[in-house]
Amino acid sequence: MRRSTGRVGRRPAARFVVLGLLIVAAAAFFVPFFLVGINAFKSPAEYAVSGPLGLPGQLQIDSIIDFWQRTSFDQKLWNSLVISTTVAVGAVALSLLNAFALGIGRVRGRNWLLVIFLMGNLLPQEALAYPLYYLARAVGVYDTAIPVIVIFIVIHSAFGTYLLTSVLAHFPSEILEAARVDGAGKWRQLVQVVTPISLPTLMVLFVFFFIWTWNEFFLPLIFLASSSNQTVPVALGVLQGQHLTDATTSSAASLLGVLPAIIFFLIFQRTLVRGITAGAVK
Amino acid sequence: MHKRRSVKENYAVFLIPGIVLFAALIVMPFIANIAFSFTRWTGVGEPSWIGLENYIRLLDDDVFWMSFRNILAMIFSMAVVPTVIGLVLAAVLFDYVGRHVGQRSASAFRAIFYLPQVLPIAIAGIVWGWILHPTTGALNTALRGVGLDDLARNWLGDSSIALISVMFVMIWFQLGYPVVIFMAGLQRVDPSIYEAAELDGANWFQRFRHVTVPQIRPEIYVVVLTSTIYALKVFGPIYVLTRGGPANSTNVPSYFAYQNFFERANVGYGASISTILAVIVIVFAIVFLYAQRRSEAKSGLVSS
């Protein structure tokens, strides 16, 4: 913590201008969330009278309940939760296996492998979508969570491998040396030494993979055709423009889509910030 | 020497699942997509080989060129504008609010600007689709409420302004990402550099230009690279906000490819669009990473 340099005292006006501008900008940024919040709790009749900007007279959750039931929203939440959790666990595990070989094992050609993995992660999903779609149909797993889960495990672990390899490259070799002397094979080194010590990084990856998968739209849209299999973003995205003609339903839908994201944000805020930073500066 | 190498190579076993899955689900489909791009195929039956015909047809396709003009607009609103505003915001929050008001205020502002980033982009699209709705939307209602009826528009349904509306939404969506990364990067900067600059009489803008920006150059590269790639691939907001319309005025290559794959049964044509997009993304990433490495080598900066 550095101490204030005392310039504040000399320039109070500047301070108010800067703070004022920031508050206005932040308020403008927050407006969409505020609008979703107030309108989701209005009845259609009240919306018709007070419009989108008036505060609700009383909190009516009818629109939300109605929308929840009409779309079987609990089913969508469950689908999203299962897919995101499975992908996050699988992608962390696969990243760890790859990074163990590349970062600690320093397998030959590791730099090339890392570049290839990273390019795979950067590829537009459109350039893989049709062959994967065709393959899923041929194998008989189209319109199930399986192709979505497997594909995202691979795509996300490509990034995880890149990040984790650079972390494991700096893994203290004395610890591994000690484990080796104690007769630990590679599997035991991985499971009992490397995994526990890199747990904080693995948690960051887990949170990221979970949220990325939760937010994914394109591939789930293609693979999850029937309504009962869809994830939250896909279900709401497909509904948009079809049934969301009245404004209260739209805002109820928005609220139900926004809330899980905000809950994750509140739970994982620190991890998220740490993770974005880790991803940025390697 | 021999012994050490054999020890190393034993680790390769751990790569087997990763490489097999990667080959099966990324490399093979990508190659298949390239192969499809040389065919005419509806998705059922046998694809027929037509060589470069799809690519030649693309050169003459107005929608294709329009989609590339729009992708430039997306890069502008998702990479350029957020990076520039994000730099200023991060510097103000870190160097001014953080020091003179308090770390908590700086973190609170950062959280608000970052909030849109945690939304699924499709959900962000739904929120904005509703706000920008021509009759019941919040924006037009607000404008009419204060007597500015003339400013009310069909924000997403009018082909002359739909792209601008989408760009605006994308700025809102993206801004938090550079702010968070730049603020984190600034924490790495030695405070004594700022203090020395202040003692030398450098004003805020001079410190911004000569201390902040050069010091967080690695972060700037990362933000521009990742958000440009993200902009090149943008799909969700277009699908939810406009479906590429009206009159293709907001169409982008990824959505155009999707239309050909899944709506028009034009698999070969869609494959050629997505192959071109993939090549652009890869070339861009290589050029950018190369430039970054060179600049780091030149300035002696090593990202930690």
Coordinates of C-alpha atoms in Angstrom, one line a residue:
Chain A
M1 CA 0.0 0.0 0.0
R2 CA 1.5 3.3 -1.1
R3 CA 0.6 6.5 0.6
S4 CA -1.3 9.2 -1.1
T5 CA 1.2 11.8 -2.5
G6 CA -0.8 14.7 -1.3
R7 CA -1.8 16.0 -4.7
V8 CA -5.4 15.5 -3.8
G9 CA -5.3 18.3 -1.3
R10 CA -4.0 20.6 -4.0
R11 CA -6.4 19.6 -6.7
P12 CA -9.8 18.8 -5.2
A13 CA -11.7 19.9 -8.3
A14 CA -9.8 17.5 -10.6
R15 CA -10.6 14.7 -8.2
F16 CA -14.3 15.4 -8.3
V17 CA -14.3 15.7 -12.1
V18 CA -12.4 12.4 -12.6
L19 CA -14.6 10.6 -10.0
G20 CA -17.8 12.1 -11.4
L21 CA -16.9 11.0 -15.0
L22 CA -16.1 7.5 -13.7
I23 CA -19.3 7.2 -11.8
V24 CA -21.3 8.3 -14.9
A25 CA -19.5 5.8 -17.1
A26 CA -19.9 3.0 -14.6
A27 CA -23.6 3.8 -14.2
A28 CA -24.1 3.8 -17.9
F29 CA -22.4 0.4 -18.0
F30 CA -24.6 -1.0 -15.3
V31 CA -27.9 0.3 -16.9
P32 CA -28.7 -2.9 -18.8
F33 CA -28.4 -5.0 -15.6
F34 CA -30.6 -2.5 -13.8
L35 CA -33.2 -2.6 -16.5
V36 CA -33.3 -6.4 -16.5
G37 CA -33.6 -6.3 -12.7
I38 CA -36.6 -4.0 -12.6
N39 CA -38.5 -5.3 -15.6
A40 CA -38.3 -9.0 -14.8
F41 CA -40.5 -8.3 -11.7
K42 CA -43.3 -6.5 -13.6
S43 CA -46.6 -7.9 -14.9
P44 CA -47.3 -7.3 -18.6
A45 CA -50.0 -4.9 -17.6
E46 CA -47.7 -2.9 -15.5
Y47 CA -45.1 -2.9 -18.2
A48 CA -47.7 -1.5 -20.6
V49 CA -48.5 1.3 -18.2
S50 CA -45.1 2.2 -16.7
G51 CA -42.9 1.2 -19.7
P52 CA -39.4 -0.2 -19.3
L53 CA -38.0 2.6 -17.1
G54 CA -40.5 2.8 -14.3
L55 CA -39.8 1.0 -11.0
P56 CA -42.1 -1.9 -10.3
G57 CA -44.9 -1.2 -7.9
Q58 CA -44.6 -4.6 -6.3
L59 CA -42.3 -7.5 -7.0
Q60 CA -44.3 -9.9 -9.2
I61 CA -42.5 -13.0 -10.1
D62 CA -45.3 -14.3 -12.3
S63 CA -43.4 -13.6 -15.5
I64 CA -40.4 -15.4 -14.2
I65 CA -42.3 -18.4 -13.0
D66 CA -44.3 -18.5 -16.2
F67 CA -41.2 -18.4 -18.3
W68 CA -39.4 -20.9 -16.1
Q69 CA -42.2 -23.4 -16.5
R70 CA -42.8 -22.8 -20.1
T71 CA -39.1 -23.4 -21.0
S72 CA -38.5 -26.1 -18.3
F73 CA -35.7 -23.9 -17.2
D74 CA -34.5 -26.2 -14.4
Q75 CA -33.8 -28.8 -17.1
K76 CA -31.6 -26.3 -19.0
L77 CA -29.8 -25.3 -15.8
W78 CA -29.1 -29.0 -15.1
N79 CA -27.9 -29.6 -18.7
S80 CA -25.5 -26.6 -18.5
L81 CA -24.3 -27.7 -15.1
V82 CA -23.6 -31.3 -16.1
I83 CA -21.9 -30.3 -19.3
S84 CA -19.8 -27.5 -17.8
T85 CA -18.7 -29.5 -14.8
T86 CA -17.8 -32.6 -16.9
V87 CA -15.8 -30.5 -19.4
A88 CA -14.0 -28.6 -16.6
V89 CA -12.9 -31.8 -14.8
G90 CA -12.0 -33.5 -18.1
A91 CA -10.1 -30.6 -19.5
V92 CA -8.1 -30.0 -16.3
A93 CA -7.2 -33.7 -16.2
L94 CA -6.2 -33.7 -19.9
S95 CA -4.2 -30.5 -19.5
L96 CA -2.4 -31.9 -16.6
L97 CA -1.4 -35.1 -18.4
N98 CA -0.1 -33.1 -21.4
A99 CA 1.6 -30.5 -19.2
F100 CA 3.3 -33.2 -17.1
A101 CA 4.9 -34.6 -20.2
L102 CA 5.7 -31.3 -21.8
G103 CA 6.6 -29.1 -18.7
I104 CA 8.2 -31.7 -16.4
G105 CA 9.1 -34.5 -18.8
R106 CA 10.4 -31.9 -21.4
V107 CA 9.5 -34.3 -24.2
R108 CA 11.3 -33.6 -27.4
G109 CA 9.5 -31.3 -29.8
R110 CA 7.5 -29.8 -27.0
N111 CA 7.6 -26.3 -28.4
W112 CA 6.1 -27.5 -31.7
L113 CA 3.4 -29.5 -29.8
L114 CA 2.5 -26.4 -27.8
V115 CA 2.2 -24.3 -30.9
I116 CA 0.0 -26.9 -32.6
F117 CA -2.2 -27.2 -29.5
L118 CA -2.6 -23.5 -29.2
M119 CA -3.5 -23.1 -32.9
G120 CA -6.1 -25.8 -32.4
N121 CA -7.6 -23.6 -29.6
L122 CA -7.5 -20.5 -31.8
L123 CA -9.2 -22.2 -34.8
P124 CA -12.7 -20.9 -35.5
Q125 CA -15.1 -23.6 -34.5
E126 CA -16.9 -23.1 -37.8
A127 CA -13.9 -24.7 -39.5
L128 CA -14.4 -27.9 -37.5
A129 CA -18.2 -27.8 -37.1
Y130 CA -19.5 -29.6 -40.1
P131 CA -17.1 -32.6 -40.0
L132 CA -17.8 -33.0 -36.3
Y133 CA -21.5 -32.7 -36.9
Y134 CA -21.3 -35.4 -39.6
L135 CA -19.1 -37.6 -37.3
A136 CA -21.5 -37.2 -34.4
R137 CA -24.5 -38.3 -36.6
A138 CA -22.5 -41.2 -38.0
V139 CA -21.6 -42.4 -34.5
G140 CA -25.1 -41.9 -33.2
V141 CA -24.3 -39.4 -30.5
Y142 CA -25.9 -36.4 -32.3
D143 CA -28.3 -34.5 -30.0
T144 CA -26.7 -35.8 -26.8
A145 CA -24.3 -34.0 -24.5
I146 CA -21.5 -36.4 -25.4
P147 CA -20.0 -34.7 -28.5
V148 CA -20.3 -31.3 -26.8
I149 CA -18.4 -32.5 -23.7
V150 CA -15.7 -34.4 -25.6
I151 CA -15.0 -31.6 -28.1
F152 CA -14.8 -28.9 -25.4
I153 CA -12.6 -31.0 -23.3
V154 CA -10.1 -31.1 -26.2
I155 CA -10.5 -27.5 -27.2
H156 CA -10.2 -26.1 -23.7
S157 CA -7.4 -28.5 -22.7
A158 CA -5.4 -27.1 -25.6
F159 CA -5.3 -23.7 -23.8
G160 CA -4.8 -25.4 -20.4
T161 CA -1.8 -27.4 -21.7
Y162 CA -0.2 -24.1 -22.9
L163 CA -0.7 -22.4 -19.6
L164 CA 0.1 -25.3 -17.3
T165 CA 3.2 -26.3 -19.2
S166 CA 4.8 -23.0 -18.5
V167 CA 3.8 -23.3 -14.8
L168 CA 5.2 -26.8 -14.5
A169 CA 8.3 -25.9 -16.4
H170 CA 9.3 -24.0 -13.2
F171 CA 8.3 -26.9 -10.9
P172 CA 11.0 -27.3 -8.1
S173 CA 13.0 -30.3 -9.3
E174 CA 14.3 -31.1 -5.8
I175 CA 10.8 -32.2 -4.8
L176 CA 10.5 -34.5 -7.7
E177 CA 14.1 -35.7 -7.1
A178 CA 13.1 -36.5 -3.5
A179 CA 10.0 -38.4 -4.6
R180 CA 12.1 -40.4 -7.1
V181 CA 14.6 -41.3 -4.4
D182 CA 11.7 -42.6 -2.3
G183 CA 10.9 -44.9 -5.3
A184 CA 7.9 -43.0 -6.7
G185 CA 7.2 -43.8 -10.3
K186 CA 5.9 -41.2 -12.7
W187 CA 2.3 -41.9 -12.0
R188 CA 2.8 -41.4 -8.3
Q189 CA 4.9 -38.3 -8.9
L190 CA 2.0 -36.9 -11.0
V191 CA -0.8 -37.9 -8.6
Q192 CA 0.9 -37.4 -5.2
V193 CA 3.4 -34.6 -5.8
V194 CA 2.7 -32.5 -8.9
T195 CA -1.1 -32.4 -8.6
P196 CA -1.4 -31.3 -5.0
I197 CA 1.3 -28.7 -5.3
S198 CA -0.2 -27.2 -8.5
L199 CA -3.7 -27.3 -7.1
P200 CA -4.2 -23.5 -7.1
T201 CA -3.4 -23.3 -10.8
L202 CA -5.6 -26.3 -11.5
M203 CA -8.5 -24.6 -9.7
V204 CA -8.1 -21.4 -11.8
L205 CA -8.2 -23.6 -14.9
F206 CA -11.3 -25.4 -13.6
V207 CA -13.2 -22.2 -13.0
F208 CA -12.2 -20.9 -16.4
F209 CA -13.2 -24.1 -18.3
F210 CA -16.5 -24.2 -16.4
I211 CA -17.5 -20.6 -17.2
W212 CA -16.2 -20.8 -20.8
T213 CA -18.2 -24.0 -21.4
W214 CA -21.3 -22.5 -19.7
N215 CA -21.1 -19.5 -22.0
E216 CA -20.4 -21.4 -25.2
F217 CA -23.0 -21.0 -27.9
F218 CA -22.0 -22.1 -31.4
L219 CA -21.2 -25.8 -31.0
P220 CA -24.0 -26.5 -28.4
L221 CA -26.4 -24.8 -30.8
I222 CA -25.4 -27.2 -33.5
F223 CA -25.2 -30.4 -31.5
L224 CA -28.1 -30.0 -29.1
A225 CA -31.2 -30.0 -31.3
S226 CA -34.0 -31.0 -29.0
S227 CA -35.2 -28.5 -26.4
S228 CA -34.7 -30.9 -23.5
N229 CA -31.0 -31.3 -24.2
Q230 CA -30.2 -27.6 -24.6
T231 CA -28.0 -25.5 -22.4
V232 CA -29.2 -22.2 -20.9
P233 CA -27.6 -19.9 -23.5
V234 CA -28.7 -22.1 -26.4
A235 CA -32.3 -22.4 -25.2
L236 CA -32.6 -18.6 -24.6
G237 CA -30.8 -17.8 -27.8
V238 CA -33.1 -19.9 -29.9
L239 CA -36.2 -18.6 -28.1
Q240 CA -35.2 -15.1 -28.9
G241 CA -37.1 -13.9 -31.9
Q242 CA -39.5 -16.8 -31.7
H243 CA -41.5 -16.5 -28.5
L244 CA -40.0 -13.5 -26.8
T245 CA -42.4 -11.0 -28.3
D246 CA -43.6 -9.5 -25.1
A247 CA -41.2 -7.4 -23.1
T248 CA -41.8 -8.8 -19.6
T249 CA -41.0 -12.3 -20.9
S250 CA -37.9 -11.0 -22.6
S251 CA -36.7 -9.4 -19.4
A252 CA -37.6 -12.5 -17.3
A253 CA -35.6 -14.6 -19.8
S254 CA -32.7 -12.1 -19.6
L255 CA -32.8 -12.3 -15.8
L256 CA -32.7 -16.0 -15.7
G257 CA -29.8 -16.0 -18.2
V258 CA -27.9 -13.3 -16.3
L259 CA -28.3 -14.6 -12.8
P260 CA -26.2 -17.7 -12.9
A261 CA -23.4 -15.7 -14.5
I262 CA -23.5 -13.1 -11.8
I263 CA -23.5 -15.8 -9.1
F264 CA -20.4 -17.4 -10.6
F265 CA -18.9 -13.9 -10.8
L266 CA -19.5 -13.3 -7.1
I267 CA -18.2 -16.7 -6.1
F268 CA -15.2 -16.8 -8.4
Q269 CA -14.2 -13.1 -8.7
R270 CA -10.8 -13.5 -7.2
T271 CA -10.0 -16.7 -9.1
L272 CA -11.3 -15.1 -12.3
V273 CA -9.0 -12.0 -12.0
R274 CA -6.1 -14.2 -11.0
G275 CA -6.8 -16.5 -14.0
I276 CA -7.1 -13.8 -16.6
T277 CA -3.8 -12.4 -15.4
A278 CA -2.2 -15.8 -15.5
G279 CA -3.5 -16.3 -19.0
A280 CA -2.3 -12.9 -20.1
V281 CA 1.3 -12.9 -18.9
K282 CA 1.8 -16.7 -19.2
Chain B
M1 CA 23.4 -38.8 -22.6
H2 CA 21.7 -41.8 -24.0
K3 CA 20.3 -42.7 -20.6
R4 CA 18.9 -39.2 -20.0
R5 CA 17.1 -39.2 -23.2
S6 CA 15.4 -42.5 -22.6
V7 CA 14.2 -41.2 -19.2
K8 CA 12.8 -38.1 -20.9
E9 CA 11.0 -40.1 -23.6
N10 CA 9.1 -42.2 -21.1
Y11 CA 7.0 -39.1 -20.3
A12 CA 5.6 -39.2 -23.8
V13 CA 3.1 -41.9 -22.7
F14 CA 1.3 -39.1 -20.9
L15 CA 0.7 -37.3 -24.1
I16 CA -1.1 -40.2 -25.8
P17 CA -4.6 -39.4 -24.8
G18 CA -4.1 -35.7 -25.5
I19 CA -2.6 -36.2 -28.9
V20 CA -5.1 -38.9 -30.0
L21 CA -8.1 -36.8 -29.0
F22 CA -6.6 -33.7 -30.5
A23 CA -5.9 -35.5 -33.8
A24 CA -9.4 -37.0 -33.9
L25 CA -11.4 -34.0 -33.0
I26 CA -9.4 -31.0 -34.2
V27 CA -6.8 -32.0 -36.8
M28 CA -8.9 -34.5 -38.8
P29 CA -12.1 -32.4 -38.8
F30 CA -10.0 -29.4 -40.0
I31 CA -8.5 -31.4 -42.8
A32 CA -11.9 -32.7 -43.7
N33 CA -13.3 -29.2 -43.8
I34 CA -10.6 -28.2 -46.2
A35 CA -11.4 -31.2 -48.3
F36 CA -15.2 -30.3 -48.3
S37 CA -14.3 -26.8 -49.5
F38 CA -13.3 -28.3 -52.8
T39 CA -16.6 -30.0 -53.3
R40 CA -20.3 -29.4 -54.0
W41 CA -22.2 -31.2 -51.3
T42 CA -25.6 -30.8 -49.7
G43 CA -24.6 -32.9 -46.7
V44 CA -26.3 -36.0 -47.9
G45 CA -25.1 -38.3 -50.6
E46 CA -21.8 -38.1 -52.3
P47 CA -19.8 -34.8 -52.4
S48 CA -18.7 -34.0 -55.9
W49 CA -15.2 -32.6 -56.5
I50 CA -15.2 -29.2 -58.1
G51 CA -11.7 -27.9 -57.3
L52 CA -11.4 -24.3 -56.6
E53 CA -14.9 -23.4 -57.8
N54 CA -16.2 -22.4 -54.4
Y55 CA -13.3 -20.1 -53.9
I56 CA -13.8 -18.5 -57.2
R57 CA -17.5 -18.0 -56.5
L58 CA -16.6 -16.4 -53.2
L59 CA -14.6 -13.7 -54.9
D60 CA -17.7 -12.6 -56.7
D61 CA -20.1 -12.9 -53.8
D62 CA -21.2 -9.6 -52.4
V63 CA -22.4 -11.1 -49.1
F64 CA -18.9 -12.6 -48.6
W65 CA -17.3 -9.2 -49.1
M66 CA -19.9 -7.5 -46.9
S67 CA -19.1 -10.1 -44.2
F68 CA -15.5 -9.1 -44.3
R69 CA -16.2 -5.4 -44.1
N70 CA -18.3 -6.2 -41.1
I71 CA -15.5 -8.3 -39.5
L72 CA -13.3 -5.2 -39.7
A73 CA -16.1 -3.3 -37.9
M74 CA -16.1 -6.1 -35.2
I75 CA -12.3 -5.8 -34.9
F76 CA -12.6 -2.1 -34.4
S77 CA -15.3 -2.4 -31.8
M78 CA -14.0 -5.5 -30.0
A79 CA -10.3 -5.0 -30.1
V80 CA -9.3 -1.4 -31.0
V81 CA -11.8 0.7 -29.1
P82 CA -11.8 -1.5 -25.9
T83 CA -8.0 -1.5 -25.9
V84 CA -7.7 2.3 -26.2
I85 CA -10.5 3.1 -23.7
G86 CA -9.3 0.2 -21.5
L87 CA -5.8 1.6 -21.3
V88 CA -7.0 5.0 -20.2
L89 CA -9.5 3.5 -17.8
A90 CA -7.0 1.1 -16.2
A91 CA -4.5 3.9 -15.9
V92 CA -7.0 6.2 -14.2
L93 CA -8.3 3.5 -11.9
F94 CA -4.8 2.3 -11.0
D95 CA -2.8 5.5 -10.9
Y96 CA -5.5 7.9 -9.8
V97 CA -8.4 6.3 -8.1
G98 CA -6.3 3.5 -6.5
R99 CA -3.8 6.0 -5.1
H100 CA -5.9 9.0 -4.2
V101 CA -9.3 7.5 -3.4
G102 CA -8.6 3.9 -2.4
Q103 CA -8.0 0.4 -3.7
R104 CA -11.5 -0.6 -2.8
S105 CA -13.1 2.0 -5.1
A106 CA -10.7 1.0 -7.9
S107 CA -11.7 -2.6 -7.5
A108 CA -15.4 -1.8 -7.4
F109 CA -15.1 0.2 -10.7
R110 CA -13.2 -2.6 -12.2
A111 CA -15.9 -5.1 -11.2
I112 CA -18.6 -3.1 -12.9
F113 CA -16.7 -2.7 -16.1
Y114 CA -15.9 -6.4 -16.1
L115 CA -19.4 -7.6 -15.3
P116 CA -20.6 -7.9 -19.0
Q117 CA -17.7 -10.2 -19.6
V118 CA -19.1 -12.9 -17.4
L119 CA -22.3 -13.1 -19.3
P120 CA -22.8 -15.8 -21.9
I121 CA -22.6 -13.6 -25.1
A122 CA -25.9 -15.0 -26.2
I123 CA -27.5 -13.7 -23.1
A124 CA -25.9 -10.3 -23.5
G125 CA -27.5 -10.3 -27.0
I126 CA -30.9 -11.1 -25.6
V127 CA -30.6 -8.3 -23.0
W128 CA -29.6 -5.8 -25.7
G129 CA -32.1 -7.2 -28.3
W130 CA -34.8 -6.3 -25.8
I131 CA -33.4 -2.9 -24.9
L132 CA -33.1 -1.9 -28.6
H133 CA -36.5 -3.2 -29.6
P134 CA -38.2 -0.6 -31.8
T135 CA -41.6 -0.4 -30.0
T136 CA -41.3 -1.9 -26.5
G137 CA -37.5 -1.4 -26.0
A138 CA -36.1 0.6 -23.1
L139 CA -34.0 2.9 -25.3
N140 CA -36.7 4.1 -27.6
T141 CA -39.1 4.4 -24.7
A142 CA -36.6 6.6 -22.8
L143 CA -36.0 8.8 -25.9
R144 CA -39.7 9.3 -26.4
G145 CA -40.1 9.9 -22.7
V146 CA -37.8 12.9 -22.8
G147 CA -39.3 14.3 -26.0
L148 CA -36.5 13.1 -28.3
D149 CA -38.9 11.1 -30.5
D150 CA -36.9 12.0 -33.6
L151 CA -33.9 10.0 -32.3
A152 CA -35.9 6.8 -31.8
R153 CA -34.9 4.2 -34.3
N154 CA -35.3 0.6 -35.3
W155 CA -31.8 0.1 -33.9
L156 CA -31.3 -3.5 -35.1
G157 CA -33.9 -3.6 -37.9
D158 CA -32.7 -0.7 -40.0
S159 CA -29.9 -1.7 -42.3
S160 CA -28.2 1.7 -42.1
I161 CA -27.7 1.6 -38.4
A162 CA -27.9 -2.1 -37.4
L163 CA -24.1 -2.5 -37.7
I164 CA -23.4 0.5 -35.5
S165 CA -25.8 -0.8 -32.9
V166 CA -24.1 -4.2 -32.9
M167 CA -20.7 -2.5 -32.6
F168 CA -21.9 -0.5 -29.6
V169 CA -23.1 -3.6 -27.9
M170 CA -19.7 -5.3 -28.5
I171 CA -17.8 -2.4 -27.0
W172 CA -20.0 -2.7 -23.9
F173 CA -19.3 -6.4 -23.8
Q174 CA -15.6 -6.3 -24.4
L175 CA -14.3 -3.3 -22.4
G176 CA -13.9 -5.1 -19.1
Y177 CA -11.4 -7.6 -20.4
P178 CA -8.6 -5.1 -21.2
V179 CA -9.4 -3.1 -18.0
V180 CA -8.8 -6.2 -15.8
I181 CA -5.6 -7.3 -17.7
F182 CA -4.1 -3.8 -17.8
M183 CA -4.8 -3.2 -14.1
A184 CA -3.1 -6.5 -13.3
G185 CA -0.2 -5.6 -15.5
L186 CA 0.2 -2.2 -13.8
Q187 CA 0.7 -3.9 -10.5
R188 CA 3.9 -5.3 -11.9
V189 CA 5.3 -1.8 -12.6
D190 CA 7.7 -0.5 -10.0
P191 CA 6.0 2.4 -8.2
S192 CA 9.3 4.2 -8.0
I193 CA 9.2 4.8 -11.7
Y194 CA 6.0 6.7 -11.3
E195 CA 7.4 8.6 -8.3
A196 CA 10.5 9.5 -10.2
A197 CA 8.5 10.7 -13.2
E198 CA 6.3 12.8 -10.9
L199 CA 9.3 14.3 -9.2
D200 CA 10.6 15.2 -12.7
G201 CA 7.4 17.1 -13.2
A202 CA 5.7 14.7 -15.6
N203 CA 1.9 15.3 -15.7
W204 CA -0.6 12.6 -15.8
F205 CA -0.7 12.3 -19.5
Q206 CA 3.1 12.2 -19.8
R207 CA 3.3 9.5 -17.2
F208 CA 0.6 7.6 -19.1
R209 CA 2.5 7.8 -22.4
H210 CA 6.0 7.3 -21.3
V211 CA 5.6 5.0 -18.3
T212 CA 2.3 3.2 -18.3
V213 CA 2.0 2.2 -21.9
P214 CA 5.6 1.0 -22.5
Q215 CA 5.6 -0.9 -19.2
I216 CA 2.5 -2.9 -20.0
R217 CA 3.3 -3.5 -23.6
P218 CA 3.2 -7.3 -23.2
E219 CA -0.4 -7.1 -21.9
I220 CA -1.4 -4.8 -24.7
Y221 CA -0.1 -7.3 -27.2
V222 CA -2.0 -10.1 -25.6
V223 CA -5.2 -8.1 -25.4
V224 CA -5.1 -7.0 -29.0
L225 CA -4.2 -10.5 -30.2
T226 CA -6.9 -12.3 -28.3
S227 CA -9.7 -9.9 -28.8
T228 CA -8.9 -9.6 -32.5
I229 CA -9.1 -13.3 -32.9
Y230 CA -12.3 -13.3 -30.8
A231 CA -13.7 -10.6 -33.1
L232 CA -12.8 -12.6 -36.2
K233 CA -14.7 -15.6 -34.9
V234 CA -17.7 -13.7 -33.5
F235 CA -21.0 -15.6 -34.0
G236 CA -23.2 -15.6 -30.9
P237 CA -24.2 -11.9 -30.7
I238 CA -24.9 -11.8 -34.5
Y239 CA -27.1 -14.9 -34.2
V240 CA -29.0 -13.5 -31.3
L241 CA -29.2 -9.8 -32.2
T242 CA -29.7 -9.7 -36.0
R243 CA -29.2 -13.1 -37.6
G244 CA -26.9 -11.3 -40.0
G245 CA -29.7 -9.0 -41.2
P246 CA -31.2 -6.8 -42.2
A247 CA -30.1 -7.4 -45.8
N248 CA -26.8 -8.9 -44.6
S249 CA -25.8 -5.6 -43.2
T250 CA -24.5 -7.3 -40.0
N251 CA -23.5 -10.7 -41.5
V252 CA -20.0 -12.0 -40.5
P253 CA -18.0 -14.9 -42.0
S254 CA -18.8 -17.3 -39.2
Y255 CA -22.5 -16.7 -39.5
F256 CA -22.3 -16.8 -43.3
A257 CA -20.6 -20.2 -43.0
Y258 CA -23.2 -21.4 -40.5
Q259 CA -26.0 -20.3 -43.0
N260 CA -24.4 -22.3 -45.8
F261 CA -23.8 -25.4 -43.6
F262 CA -27.1 -25.6 -41.8
E263 CA -29.7 -23.5 -43.5
R264 CA -28.9 -23.7 -47.2
A265 CA -27.4 -27.2 -47.4
N266 CA -24.4 -25.7 -49.1
V267 CA -21.7 -27.6 -47.2
G268 CA -18.9 -27.1 -49.7
Y269 CA -19.4 -23.4 -49.9
G270 CA -19.7 -23.1 -46.1
A271 CA -16.4 -25.1 -45.8
S272 CA -14.6 -22.7 -48.1
I273 CA -15.7 -19.7 -46.1
S274 CA -14.7 -21.2 -42.8
T275 CA -11.4 -22.4 -44.3
I276 CA -10.6 -18.9 -45.3
L277 CA -11.5 -17.6 -41.9
A278 CA -9.3 -20.2 -40.2
V279 CA -6.4 -19.3 -42.5
I280 CA -6.8 -15.6 -41.6
V281 CA -6.9 -16.4 -37.9
I282 CA -3.8 -18.6 -38.0
V283 CA -1.8 -16.1 -40.1
F284 CA -2.8 -13.3 -37.9
A285 CA -1.8 -15.2 -34.7
I286 CA 1.6 -16.1 -36.2
V287 CA 2.3 -12.6 -37.4
F288 CA 1.3 -11.1 -34.0
L289 CA 3.2 -13.6 -31.9
Y290 CA 6.2 -13.0 -34.0
A291 CA 5.9 -9.2 -33.6
Q292 CA 5.5 -9.6 -29.9
R293 CA 8.5 -11.7 -29.5
R294 CA 10.6 -9.3 -31.5
S295 CA 9.4 -6.3 -29.5
E296 CA 10.1 -8.1 -26.3
A297 CA 13.6 -9.0 -27.4
K298 CA 14.2 -5.4 -28.4
S299 CA 13.0 -3.8 -25.2
G300 CA 14.4 -6.5 -23.0
L301 CA 11.0 -7.0 -21.5
V302 CA 10.3 -10.5 -20.4
S303 CA 6.7 -11.3 -19.4
S304 CA 6.9 -12.9 -16.0

